[in-house]
Phi, psi and omega in degrees: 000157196243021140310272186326317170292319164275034175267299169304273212288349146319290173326293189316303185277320177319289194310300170312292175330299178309301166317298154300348170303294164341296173312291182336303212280354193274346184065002181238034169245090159114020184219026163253206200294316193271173204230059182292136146297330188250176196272118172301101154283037217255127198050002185270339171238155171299166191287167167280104165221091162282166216175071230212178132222173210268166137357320184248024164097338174322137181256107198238144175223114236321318181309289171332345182229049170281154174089008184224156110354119186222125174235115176275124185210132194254144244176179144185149161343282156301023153299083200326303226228295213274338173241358156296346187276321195290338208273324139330285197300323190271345193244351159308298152004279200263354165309340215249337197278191190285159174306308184282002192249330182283014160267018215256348198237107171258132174271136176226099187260107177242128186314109144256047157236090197269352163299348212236305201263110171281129141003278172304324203270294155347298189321301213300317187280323189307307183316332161322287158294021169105161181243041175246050194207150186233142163277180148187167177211191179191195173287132184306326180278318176300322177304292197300334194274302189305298193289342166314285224314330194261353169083038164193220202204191142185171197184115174340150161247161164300181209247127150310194175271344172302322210119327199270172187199145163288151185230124160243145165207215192283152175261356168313142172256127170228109134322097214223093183331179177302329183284349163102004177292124164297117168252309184221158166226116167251142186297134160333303203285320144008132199251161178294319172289303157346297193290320192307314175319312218252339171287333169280346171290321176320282163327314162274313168319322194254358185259000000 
């Protein structure tokens, strides 16, 4: 029904809203040396660690994409608005950066419809956005394991009579250094030179 879904996607944004509230109230977002665009999580979230698989049916774990600027962003495919925009967006970002620096940054869009979003079918859309971006997906309890950890959530609508369905979840960006350390949470609304701004601070700070 879709009281319920908009019931989830209430939750979803309440569950963001709180976190970021959380953060705030912590005194440490936005009042240290550096001048972030995004929110300073630095000890406030757990380090990056997953247990997904990749696009090409691989089974990955956080460690693998060690030694880069990791930006986590939770999704599906059939997302009408909110992650062709960010995804766009996120690859404007690092498309912008100088040439030696842009292997320096991975974007990881992680799939929570895995009924839907298929291996083969992940590759066609990241590749869409540029290739410094990895899909991945898992099993609905691993996903559901993955998005506690980050402190949020995501949730079905019933199925129309086609078979399709909405899926909601967070428009949170989590930023996470080369050593896998939570560093910034970023707002969607975030501008592109904004996000570009806070990866080269990352990117150098860590070189």
């Amino acid at each position: 029904m879709r009281t319920r879904f908009w019931r989830q996607r209430n939750k979803i944004i309440s569950a963001t809203l709180t976190l970021i509230a959380s953060l705030l109230l912590t005194g440490c977002l936005g009042n240290d040396a550096e001048d972030w665009n995004g929110k300073n999580i630095s000890g406030l979230m757990p380090e990056l660690e997953l247990d997904l698989i990749n696009s090409r049916g691989e089974s990955v774990s956080g460690d693998d994409y060690s030694g880069r600027v990791r930006m986590l962003f939770f999704g599906f495919t059939s997302c009408p608005d909110v992650c062709p925009t960010a995804l766009q967006k996120l690859n404007q970002a690092t498309s912008g950066l100088d040439p030696e620096l842009q292997d320096e940054v991975l974007t990881l869009f992680v799939s929570v419809d895995p009924k839907r979003d298929t291996p083969e079918r992940l590759a066609k859309y990241v590749d869409f956005f540029g290739d410094n971006i990895v899909g991945l997906t898992g099993k609905e309890p691993q996903l559901r394991e993955l998005a506690k950890r980050y402190r949020t959530t995501f949730g079905y609508d019933e199925p129309a009579a086609d078979g399709n369905y909405a899926v909601s979840h967070s428009s949170a960006i989590y930023v996470f250094d080369r050593e896998g350390n939570p560093r910034l949470l970023m707002r969607p609304d975030l501008s592109r030179e904004e996000i570009r701004h806070d990866l080269v601070a990352l990117i150098q700070e860590d070189s």
